[in-house]
Short mmCIF file of C-alpha atoms and ligand atoms in Angstrom, two decimals:
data_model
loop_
_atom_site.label_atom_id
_atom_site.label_comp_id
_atom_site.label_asym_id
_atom_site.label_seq_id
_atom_site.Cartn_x
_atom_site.Cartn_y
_atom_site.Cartn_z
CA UNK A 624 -11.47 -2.04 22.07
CA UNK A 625 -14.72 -2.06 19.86
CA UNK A 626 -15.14 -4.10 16.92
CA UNK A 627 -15.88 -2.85 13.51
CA UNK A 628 -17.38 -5.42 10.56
CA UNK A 629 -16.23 -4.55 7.43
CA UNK A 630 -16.78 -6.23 4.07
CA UNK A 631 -14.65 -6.16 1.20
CA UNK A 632 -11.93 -5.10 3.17
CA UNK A 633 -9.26 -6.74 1.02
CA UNK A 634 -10.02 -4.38 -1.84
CA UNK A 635 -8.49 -1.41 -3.26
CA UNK A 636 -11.19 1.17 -0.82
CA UNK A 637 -11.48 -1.22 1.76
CA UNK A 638 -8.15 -2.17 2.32
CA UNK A 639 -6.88 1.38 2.71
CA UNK A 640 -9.60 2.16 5.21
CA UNK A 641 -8.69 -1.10 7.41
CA UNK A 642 -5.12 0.31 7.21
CA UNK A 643 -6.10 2.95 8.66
CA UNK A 644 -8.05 2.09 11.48
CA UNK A 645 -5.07 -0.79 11.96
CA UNK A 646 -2.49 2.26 12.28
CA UNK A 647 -4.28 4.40 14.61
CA UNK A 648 -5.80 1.61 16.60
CA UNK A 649 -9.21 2.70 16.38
CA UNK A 650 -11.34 -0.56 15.89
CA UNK A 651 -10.64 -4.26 15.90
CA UNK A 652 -11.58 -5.51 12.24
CA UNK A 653 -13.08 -8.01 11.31
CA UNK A 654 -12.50 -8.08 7.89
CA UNK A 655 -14.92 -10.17 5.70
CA UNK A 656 -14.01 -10.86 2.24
CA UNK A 657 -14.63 -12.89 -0.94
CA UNK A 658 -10.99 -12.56 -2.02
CA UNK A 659 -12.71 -12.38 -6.17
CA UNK A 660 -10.40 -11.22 -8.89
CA UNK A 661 -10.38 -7.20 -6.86
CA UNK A 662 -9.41 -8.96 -3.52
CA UNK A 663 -5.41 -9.34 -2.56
CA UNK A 664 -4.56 -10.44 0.89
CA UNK A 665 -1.58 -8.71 0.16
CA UNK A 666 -3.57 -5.19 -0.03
CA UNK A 667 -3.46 -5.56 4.11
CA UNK A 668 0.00 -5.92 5.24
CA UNK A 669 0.47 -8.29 6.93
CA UNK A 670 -3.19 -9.37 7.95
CA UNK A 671 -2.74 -12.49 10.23
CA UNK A 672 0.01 -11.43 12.27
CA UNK A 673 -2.25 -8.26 13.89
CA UNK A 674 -4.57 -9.50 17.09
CA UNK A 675 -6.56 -6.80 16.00
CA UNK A 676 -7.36 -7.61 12.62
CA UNK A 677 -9.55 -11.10 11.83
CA UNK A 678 -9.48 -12.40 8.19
CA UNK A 679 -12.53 -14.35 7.28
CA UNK A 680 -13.18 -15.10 3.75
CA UNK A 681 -16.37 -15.46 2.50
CA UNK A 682 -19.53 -14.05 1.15
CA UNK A 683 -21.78 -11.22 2.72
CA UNK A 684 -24.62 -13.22 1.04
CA UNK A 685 -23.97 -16.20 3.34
CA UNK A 686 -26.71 -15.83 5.75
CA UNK A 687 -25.56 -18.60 8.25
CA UNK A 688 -21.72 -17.20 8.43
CA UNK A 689 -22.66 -13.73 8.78
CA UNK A 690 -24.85 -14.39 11.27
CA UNK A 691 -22.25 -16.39 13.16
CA UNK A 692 -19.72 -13.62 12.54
CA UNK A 693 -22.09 -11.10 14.12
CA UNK A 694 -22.63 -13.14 17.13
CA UNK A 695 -19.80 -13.91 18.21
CA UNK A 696 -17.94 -11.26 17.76
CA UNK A 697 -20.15 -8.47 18.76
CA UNK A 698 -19.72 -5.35 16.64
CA UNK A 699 -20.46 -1.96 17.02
CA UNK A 700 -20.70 -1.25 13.28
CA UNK A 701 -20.33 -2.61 9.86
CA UNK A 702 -19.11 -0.77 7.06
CA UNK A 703 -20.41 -2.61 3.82
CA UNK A 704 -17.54 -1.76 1.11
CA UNK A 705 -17.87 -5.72 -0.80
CA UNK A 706 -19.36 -5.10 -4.11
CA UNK A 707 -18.52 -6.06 -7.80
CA UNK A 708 -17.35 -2.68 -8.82
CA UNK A 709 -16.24 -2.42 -12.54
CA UNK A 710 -18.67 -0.50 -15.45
CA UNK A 711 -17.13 -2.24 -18.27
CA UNK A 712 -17.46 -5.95 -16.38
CA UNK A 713 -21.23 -5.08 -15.79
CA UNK A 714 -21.96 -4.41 -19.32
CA UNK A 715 -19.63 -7.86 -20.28
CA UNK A 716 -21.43 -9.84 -17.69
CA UNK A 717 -23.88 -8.21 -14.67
CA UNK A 718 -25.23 -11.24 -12.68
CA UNK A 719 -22.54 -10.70 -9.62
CA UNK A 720 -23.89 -7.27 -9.99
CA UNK A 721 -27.17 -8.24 -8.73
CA UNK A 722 -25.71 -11.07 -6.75
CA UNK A 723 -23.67 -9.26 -5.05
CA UNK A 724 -24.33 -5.29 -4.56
CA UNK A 725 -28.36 -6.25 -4.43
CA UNK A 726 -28.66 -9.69 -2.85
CA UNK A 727 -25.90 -9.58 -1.04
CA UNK A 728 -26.10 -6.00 0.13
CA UNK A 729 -29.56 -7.20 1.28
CA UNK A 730 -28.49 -10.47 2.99
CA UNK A 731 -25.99 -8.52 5.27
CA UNK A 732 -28.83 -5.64 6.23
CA UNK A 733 -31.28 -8.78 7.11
CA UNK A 734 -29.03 -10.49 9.26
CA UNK A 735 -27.47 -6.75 11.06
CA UNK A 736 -31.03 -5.92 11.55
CA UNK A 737 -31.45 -9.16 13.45
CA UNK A 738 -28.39 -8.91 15.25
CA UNK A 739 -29.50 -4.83 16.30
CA UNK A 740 -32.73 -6.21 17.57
CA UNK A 741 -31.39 -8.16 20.10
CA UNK A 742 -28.64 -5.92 21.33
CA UNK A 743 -28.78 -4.24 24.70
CA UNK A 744 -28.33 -0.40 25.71
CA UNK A 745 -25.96 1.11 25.38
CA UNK A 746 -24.94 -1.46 22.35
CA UNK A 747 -28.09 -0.68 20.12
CA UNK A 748 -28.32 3.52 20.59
CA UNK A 749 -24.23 2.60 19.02
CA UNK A 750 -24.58 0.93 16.27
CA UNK A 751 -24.09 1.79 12.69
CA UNK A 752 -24.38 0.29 9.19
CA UNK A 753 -22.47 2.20 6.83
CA UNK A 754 -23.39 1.37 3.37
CA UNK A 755 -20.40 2.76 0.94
CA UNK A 756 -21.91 3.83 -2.46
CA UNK A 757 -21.32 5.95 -5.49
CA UNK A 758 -21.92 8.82 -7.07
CA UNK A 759 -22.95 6.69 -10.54
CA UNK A 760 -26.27 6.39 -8.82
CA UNK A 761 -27.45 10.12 -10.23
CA UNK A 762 -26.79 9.20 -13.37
CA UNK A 763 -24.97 11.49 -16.05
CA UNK A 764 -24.95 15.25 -16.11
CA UNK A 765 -24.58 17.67 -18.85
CA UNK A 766 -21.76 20.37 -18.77
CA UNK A 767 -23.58 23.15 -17.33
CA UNK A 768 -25.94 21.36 -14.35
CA UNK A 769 -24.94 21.33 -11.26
CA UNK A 770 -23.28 18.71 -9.20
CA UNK A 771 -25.08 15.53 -7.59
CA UNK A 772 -26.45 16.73 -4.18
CA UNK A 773 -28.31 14.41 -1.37
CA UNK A 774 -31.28 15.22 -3.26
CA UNK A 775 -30.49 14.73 -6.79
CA UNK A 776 -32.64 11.93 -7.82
CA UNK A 777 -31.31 8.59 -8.60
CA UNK A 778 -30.71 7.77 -12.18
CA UNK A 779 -28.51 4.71 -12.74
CA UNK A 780 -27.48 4.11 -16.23
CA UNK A 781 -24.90 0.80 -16.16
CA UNK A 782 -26.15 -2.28 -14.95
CA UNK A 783 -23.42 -1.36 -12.24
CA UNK A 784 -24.52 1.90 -11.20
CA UNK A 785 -28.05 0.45 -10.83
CA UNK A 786 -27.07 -2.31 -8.44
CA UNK A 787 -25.98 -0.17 -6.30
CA UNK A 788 -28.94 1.93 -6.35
CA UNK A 789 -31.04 -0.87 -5.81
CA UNK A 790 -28.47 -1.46 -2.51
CA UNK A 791 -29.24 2.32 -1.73
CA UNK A 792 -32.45 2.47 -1.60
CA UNK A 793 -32.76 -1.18 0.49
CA UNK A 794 -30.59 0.72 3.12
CA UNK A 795 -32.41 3.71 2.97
CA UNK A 796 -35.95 1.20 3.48
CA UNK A 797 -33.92 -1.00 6.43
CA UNK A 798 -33.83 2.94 7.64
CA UNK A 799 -37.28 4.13 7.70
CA UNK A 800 -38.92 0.44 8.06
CA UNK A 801 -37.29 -1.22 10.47
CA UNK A 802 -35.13 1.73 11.96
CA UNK A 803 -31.90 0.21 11.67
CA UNK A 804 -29.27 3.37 12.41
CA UNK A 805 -27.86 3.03 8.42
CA UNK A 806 -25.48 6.02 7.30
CA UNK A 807 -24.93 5.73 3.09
CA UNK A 808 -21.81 7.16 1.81
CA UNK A 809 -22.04 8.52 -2.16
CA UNK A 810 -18.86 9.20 -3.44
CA UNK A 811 -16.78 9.85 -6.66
CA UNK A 812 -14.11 8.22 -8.52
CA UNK A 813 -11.14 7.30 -6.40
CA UNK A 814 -7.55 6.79 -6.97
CA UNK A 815 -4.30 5.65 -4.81
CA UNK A 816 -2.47 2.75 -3.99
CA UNK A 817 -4.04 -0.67 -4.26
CA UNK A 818 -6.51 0.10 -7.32
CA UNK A 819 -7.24 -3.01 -9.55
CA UNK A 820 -5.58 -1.73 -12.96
CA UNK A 821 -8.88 -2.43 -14.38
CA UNK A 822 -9.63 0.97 -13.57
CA UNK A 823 -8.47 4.24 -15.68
CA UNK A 824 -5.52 5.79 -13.86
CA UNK A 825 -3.96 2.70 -12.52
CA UNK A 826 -4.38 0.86 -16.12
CA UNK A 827 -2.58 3.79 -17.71
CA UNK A 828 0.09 3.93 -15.05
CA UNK A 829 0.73 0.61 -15.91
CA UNK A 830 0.41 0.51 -19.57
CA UNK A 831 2.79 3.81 -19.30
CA UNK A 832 4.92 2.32 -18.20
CA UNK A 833 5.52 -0.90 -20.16
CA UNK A 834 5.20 0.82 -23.18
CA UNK A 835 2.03 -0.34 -23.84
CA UNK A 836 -1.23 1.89 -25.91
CA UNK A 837 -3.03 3.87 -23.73
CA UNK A 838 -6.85 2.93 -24.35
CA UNK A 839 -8.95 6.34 -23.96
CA UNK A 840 -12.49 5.36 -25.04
CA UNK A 841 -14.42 7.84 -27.38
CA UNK A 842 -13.78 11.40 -28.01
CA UNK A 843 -11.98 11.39 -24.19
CA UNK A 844 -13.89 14.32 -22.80
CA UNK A 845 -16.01 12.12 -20.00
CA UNK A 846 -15.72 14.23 -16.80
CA UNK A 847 -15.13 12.45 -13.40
CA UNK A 848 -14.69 14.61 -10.11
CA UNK A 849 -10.90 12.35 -8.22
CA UNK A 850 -10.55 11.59 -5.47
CA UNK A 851 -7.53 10.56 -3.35
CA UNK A 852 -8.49 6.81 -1.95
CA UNK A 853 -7.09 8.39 1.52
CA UNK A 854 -9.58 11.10 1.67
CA UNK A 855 -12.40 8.93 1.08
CA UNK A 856 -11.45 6.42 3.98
CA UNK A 857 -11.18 9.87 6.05
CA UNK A 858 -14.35 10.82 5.30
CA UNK A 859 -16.03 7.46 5.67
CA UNK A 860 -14.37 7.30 9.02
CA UNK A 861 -16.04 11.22 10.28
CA UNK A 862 -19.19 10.17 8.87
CA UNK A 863 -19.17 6.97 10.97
CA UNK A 864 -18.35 8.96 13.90
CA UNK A 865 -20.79 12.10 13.57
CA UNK A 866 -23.34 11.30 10.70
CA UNK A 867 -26.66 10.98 11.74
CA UNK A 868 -28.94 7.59 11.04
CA UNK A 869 -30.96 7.54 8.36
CA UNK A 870 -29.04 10.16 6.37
CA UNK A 871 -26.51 9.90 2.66
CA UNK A 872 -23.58 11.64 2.36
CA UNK A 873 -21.82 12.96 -0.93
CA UNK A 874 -18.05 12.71 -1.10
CA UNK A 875 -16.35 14.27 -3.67
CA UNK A 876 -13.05 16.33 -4.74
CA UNK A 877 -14.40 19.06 -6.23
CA UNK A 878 -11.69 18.14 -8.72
CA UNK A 879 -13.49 17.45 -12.26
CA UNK A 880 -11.12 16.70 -14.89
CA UNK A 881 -11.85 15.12 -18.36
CA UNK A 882 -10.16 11.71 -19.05
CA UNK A 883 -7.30 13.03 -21.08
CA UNK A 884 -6.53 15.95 -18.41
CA UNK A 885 -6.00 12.61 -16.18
CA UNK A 886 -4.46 10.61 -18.73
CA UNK A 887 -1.84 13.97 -19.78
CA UNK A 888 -1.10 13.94 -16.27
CA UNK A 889 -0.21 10.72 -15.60
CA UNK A 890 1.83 10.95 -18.66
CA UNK A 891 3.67 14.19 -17.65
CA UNK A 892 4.27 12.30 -14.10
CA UNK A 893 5.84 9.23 -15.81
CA UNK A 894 7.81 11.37 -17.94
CA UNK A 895 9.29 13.10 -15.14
CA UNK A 896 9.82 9.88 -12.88
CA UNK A 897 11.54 7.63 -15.53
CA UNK A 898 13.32 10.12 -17.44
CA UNK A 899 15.45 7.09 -19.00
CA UNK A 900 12.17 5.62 -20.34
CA UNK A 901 12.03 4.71 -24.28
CA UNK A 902 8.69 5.27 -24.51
CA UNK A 903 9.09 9.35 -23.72
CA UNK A 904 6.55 11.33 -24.27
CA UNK A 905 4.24 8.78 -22.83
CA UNK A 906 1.30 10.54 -24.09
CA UNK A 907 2.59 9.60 -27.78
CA UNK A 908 1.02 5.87 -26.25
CA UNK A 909 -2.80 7.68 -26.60
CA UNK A 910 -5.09 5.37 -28.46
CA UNK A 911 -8.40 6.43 -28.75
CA UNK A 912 -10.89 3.19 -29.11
CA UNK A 913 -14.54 2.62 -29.59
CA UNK A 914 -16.56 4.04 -26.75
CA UNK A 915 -18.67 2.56 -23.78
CA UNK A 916 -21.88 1.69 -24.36
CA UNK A 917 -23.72 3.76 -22.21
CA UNK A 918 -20.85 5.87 -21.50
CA UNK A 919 -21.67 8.63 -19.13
CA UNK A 920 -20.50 12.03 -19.80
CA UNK A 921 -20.19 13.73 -16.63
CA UNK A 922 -20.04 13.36 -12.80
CA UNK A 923 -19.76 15.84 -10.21
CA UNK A 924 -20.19 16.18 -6.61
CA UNK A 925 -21.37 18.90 -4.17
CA UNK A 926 -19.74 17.98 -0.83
CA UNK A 927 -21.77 20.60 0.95
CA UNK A 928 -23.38 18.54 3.39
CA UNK A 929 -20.22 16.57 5.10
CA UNK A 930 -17.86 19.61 4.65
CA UNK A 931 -20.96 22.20 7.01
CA UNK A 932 -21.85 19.10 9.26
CA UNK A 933 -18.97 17.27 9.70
CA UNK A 934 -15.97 19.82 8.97
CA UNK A 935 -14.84 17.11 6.20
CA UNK A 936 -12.51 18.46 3.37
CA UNK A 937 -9.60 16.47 1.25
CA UNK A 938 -6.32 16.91 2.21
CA UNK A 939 -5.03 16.28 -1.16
CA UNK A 940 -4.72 17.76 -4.23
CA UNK A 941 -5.22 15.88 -7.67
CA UNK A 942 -1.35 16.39 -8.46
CA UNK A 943 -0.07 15.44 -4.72
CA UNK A 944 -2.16 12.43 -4.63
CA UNK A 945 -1.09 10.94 -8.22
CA UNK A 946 2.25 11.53 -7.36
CA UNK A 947 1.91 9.27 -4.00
CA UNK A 948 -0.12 6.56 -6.31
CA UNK A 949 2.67 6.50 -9.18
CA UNK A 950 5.33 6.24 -6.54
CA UNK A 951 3.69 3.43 -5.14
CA UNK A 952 2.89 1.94 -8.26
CA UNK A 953 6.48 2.11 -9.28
CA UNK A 954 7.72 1.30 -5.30
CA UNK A 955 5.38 -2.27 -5.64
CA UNK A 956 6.26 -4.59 -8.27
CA UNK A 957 5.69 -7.86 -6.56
CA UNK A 958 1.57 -6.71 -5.91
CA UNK A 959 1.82 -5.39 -10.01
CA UNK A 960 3.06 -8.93 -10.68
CA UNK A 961 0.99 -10.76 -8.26
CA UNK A 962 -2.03 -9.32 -9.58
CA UNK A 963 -1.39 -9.98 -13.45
CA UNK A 964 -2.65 -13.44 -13.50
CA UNK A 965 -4.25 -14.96 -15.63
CA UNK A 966 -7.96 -13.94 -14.88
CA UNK A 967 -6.06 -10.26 -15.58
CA UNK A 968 -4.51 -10.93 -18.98
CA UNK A 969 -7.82 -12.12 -19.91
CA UNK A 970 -10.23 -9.75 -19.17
CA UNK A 971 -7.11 -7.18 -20.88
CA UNK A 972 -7.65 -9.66 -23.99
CA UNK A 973 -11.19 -10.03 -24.20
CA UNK A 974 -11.57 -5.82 -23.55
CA UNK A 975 -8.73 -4.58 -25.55
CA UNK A 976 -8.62 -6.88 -27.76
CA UNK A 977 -4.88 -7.35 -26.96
CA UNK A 978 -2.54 -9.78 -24.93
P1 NAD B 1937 -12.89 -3.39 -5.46
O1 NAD B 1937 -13.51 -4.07 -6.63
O2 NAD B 1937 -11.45 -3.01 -5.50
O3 NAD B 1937 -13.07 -4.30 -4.15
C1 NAD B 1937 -14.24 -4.98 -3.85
C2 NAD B 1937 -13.93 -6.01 -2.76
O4 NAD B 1937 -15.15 -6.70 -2.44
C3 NAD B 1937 -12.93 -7.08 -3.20
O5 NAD B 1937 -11.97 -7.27 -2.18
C4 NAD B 1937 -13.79 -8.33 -3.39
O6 NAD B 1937 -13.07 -9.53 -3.14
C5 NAD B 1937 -14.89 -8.09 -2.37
N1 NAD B 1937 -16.14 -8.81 -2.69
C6 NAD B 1937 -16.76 -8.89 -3.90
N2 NAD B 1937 -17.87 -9.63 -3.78
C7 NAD B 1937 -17.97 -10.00 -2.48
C8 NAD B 1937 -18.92 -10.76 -1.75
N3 NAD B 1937 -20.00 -11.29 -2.34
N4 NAD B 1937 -18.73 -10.95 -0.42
C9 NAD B 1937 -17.61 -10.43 0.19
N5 NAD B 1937 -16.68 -9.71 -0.46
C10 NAD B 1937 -16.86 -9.49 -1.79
O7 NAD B 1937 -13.82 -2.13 -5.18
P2 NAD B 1937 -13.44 -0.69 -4.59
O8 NAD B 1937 -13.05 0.19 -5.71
O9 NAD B 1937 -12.56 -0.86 -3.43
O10 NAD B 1937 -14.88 -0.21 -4.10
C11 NAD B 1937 -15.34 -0.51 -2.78
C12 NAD B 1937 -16.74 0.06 -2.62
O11 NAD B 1937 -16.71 1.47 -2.87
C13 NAD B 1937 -17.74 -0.53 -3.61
O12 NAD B 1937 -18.95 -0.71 -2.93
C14 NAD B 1937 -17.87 0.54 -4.68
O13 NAD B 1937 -19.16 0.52 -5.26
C15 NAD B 1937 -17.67 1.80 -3.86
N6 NAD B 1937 -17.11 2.97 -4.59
C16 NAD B 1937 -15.98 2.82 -5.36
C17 NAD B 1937 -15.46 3.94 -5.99
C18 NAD B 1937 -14.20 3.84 -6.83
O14 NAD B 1937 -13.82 4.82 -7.49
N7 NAD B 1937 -13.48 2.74 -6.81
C19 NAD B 1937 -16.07 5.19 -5.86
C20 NAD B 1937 -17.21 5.29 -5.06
C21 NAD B 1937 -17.72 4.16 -4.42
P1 TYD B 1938 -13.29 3.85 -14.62
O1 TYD B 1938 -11.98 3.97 -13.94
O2 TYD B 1938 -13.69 2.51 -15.18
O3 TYD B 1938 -14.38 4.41 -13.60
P2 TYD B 1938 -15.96 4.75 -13.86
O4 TYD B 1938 -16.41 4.17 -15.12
O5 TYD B 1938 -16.57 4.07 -12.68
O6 TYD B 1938 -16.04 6.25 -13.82
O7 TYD B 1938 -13.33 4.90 -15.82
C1 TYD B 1938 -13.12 6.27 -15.59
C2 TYD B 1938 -13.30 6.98 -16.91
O8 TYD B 1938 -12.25 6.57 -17.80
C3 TYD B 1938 -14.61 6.63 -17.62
O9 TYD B 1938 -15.09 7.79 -18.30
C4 TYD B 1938 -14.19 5.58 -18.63
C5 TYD B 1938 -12.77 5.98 -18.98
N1 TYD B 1938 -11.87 4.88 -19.37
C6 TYD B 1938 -11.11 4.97 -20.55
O10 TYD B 1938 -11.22 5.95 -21.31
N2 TYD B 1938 -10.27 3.94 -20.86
C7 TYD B 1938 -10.14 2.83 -20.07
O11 TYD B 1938 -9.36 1.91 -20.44
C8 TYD B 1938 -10.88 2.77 -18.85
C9 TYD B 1938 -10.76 1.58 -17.96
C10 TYD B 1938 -11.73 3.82 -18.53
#
């Protein structure tokens, strides 16, 4: 069986896409990953007991161990998913920004370069580096432009959204200098099982929940185009197979809703699913709070590309696939509770000004 490198692979994308290619057999994973506040062994089900699936904790800036991992255990690709991936942290705080999505996104292409240089045919004509990115990179658009395409130029506007810009275009240069067979993924905002509820639709499931104020910043009319966390791994996975090196791929849902058509939703949802809850209506939990700096207005995605080359469409739709997430948000209470440490409470705290 080949071997697929994959970083960050305890997170909320990640560890859906190892899942995955665990189920169907696909790969054997070597999963590399920091385990910071966004990584939970318990995300993979079970990770030590599976021959096929190696845990290794540790940094994809740590030249020496990457390089070890690479050598010895041969891979046909790596899929680059580790990343600090939170707006609102990178305003409160961006150095593992940089570290991370820049240096570290750099460290791992250095040391996969290395490792493609000195692989034999029919190894080398294989391999891939798939760099997973975002659609933040274009930047914000107003209500009547149209959506990001492959050629939309880059305009980051969070200290987030630029580090992984800065990780783009380093890919795109490992491309055309050195010729390294890269494949870049840009895709919108996900949801599903497994999301950090630092995040908008798992924080409000939450928060719904408990009873708790639902914190929409500003005038709640930012756009985001959602996408099931399932169709995202399913499109990583066809552009491994058929994308061609050297090329970026948009992944979206064509599903662009404002933040209070999500949050309503999610509300309606809870409503239905706890009908015994005191806090029904849930949307009578709305708080509207001081904006984002920064905050921007509107993202959208033309999936042309993947959906003409590579036959790629999502399977679900926005109301099939929040059903599934609240289910398993409400079907999970020991990964809710295991993830509510401390570190959690705090950032809540220092954000919302709330314990
Ligand atoms: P996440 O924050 O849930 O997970 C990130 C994972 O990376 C965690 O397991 C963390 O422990 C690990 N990590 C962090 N720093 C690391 C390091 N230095 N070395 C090794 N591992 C490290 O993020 P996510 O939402 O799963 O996003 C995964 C990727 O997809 C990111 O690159 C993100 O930019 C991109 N993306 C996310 C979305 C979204 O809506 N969540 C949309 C498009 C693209
Ligand atoms: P988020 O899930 O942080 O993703 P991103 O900023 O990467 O798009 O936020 C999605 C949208 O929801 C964004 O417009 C900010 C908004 N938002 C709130 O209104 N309240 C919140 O508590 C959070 C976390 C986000």
């Amino acid at each position: 069986m080949k071997t697929w490198l994959v970083t960050g692979g305890a997170g909320f994308i990640g560890s859906n896409f190892v899942l995955r290619i665990r189920s169907r057999g696909v790969a054997r994973i070597v999963n590399l990953d920091l385990l910071t506040y966004a990584g939970n062994l318990r995300n993979l089900d079970a990770p030590h007991s599976d021959p096929n699936h190696v845990f290794v904790r540790g940094d994809i800036g740590d030249r020496e161990m990457v390089r070890d991992l690479l050598v010895r255990h041969q891979p046909e690709t790596v899929v680059n998913f580790a990343a600090e991936s939170h707006v609102d942290r990178s305003i409160d705080g961006p150095d593992p920004f940089i570290q991370t999505n820049v240096v570290g996104t750099f460290s791992l292409l250095k040391e996969s370069l290395r490792y493609w240089q000195g692989l034999e045919e029919p190894s080398r004509s294989a391999f891939r580096f798939l760099h997973v990115s975002t659609d933040e990179v274009y930047g914000s658009l107003g209500p009547d432009d149209p959506a990001f395409s492959e050629r939309t130029p880059y305009a980051p506007n969070s200290p987030y959204s630029a580090s992984k810009a800065a990780a783009d275009h380093l890919v795109r240069a490992y491309h055309h200098t050195y010729g390294l067979p890269t494949l870049t993924t840009n895709c919108s905002n996900n949801y599903g099982p497994r999301q950090f509820p630092e995040k908008l639709i798992p924080l409000m499931i939450l928060n719904g929940l408990s009873g708790k104020p639902l914190p929409v910043y500003g005038d709640g009319l930012n756009v985001r185009d959602w996408l099931y966390v399932e169709d995202h791994c399913a499109a990583i996975e066809v552009v491994l197979l058929g994308g061609r090196p050297g090329e970026t791929y948009n992944i979206g849902g064509g599903c662009e809703l404002t933040n209070m058509e999500v949050v309503r939703s999610v509300c309606s949802l809870i409503d239905q699913l706890r009908p015994e809850s005191p806090h029904r209506p849930h949307s009578s939990l709305v708080s509207f709070v001081k904006d984002r700096p920064g905050h921007d207005r509107r993202y959208a995605i033309d999936a042309a590309k993947i959906q003409s080359e590579l036959g790629w469409r999502p399977e679900e739709t926005f109301e099939t696939g929040l059903r599934k997430t609240i289910h398993w948000y409400l079907e999970n209470t020991d990964w809710v509770s295991s993830i509510q440490t401390g570190e959690y409470q705090e950032w809540i705290r220092k954000h919302y000004g709330e314990s």
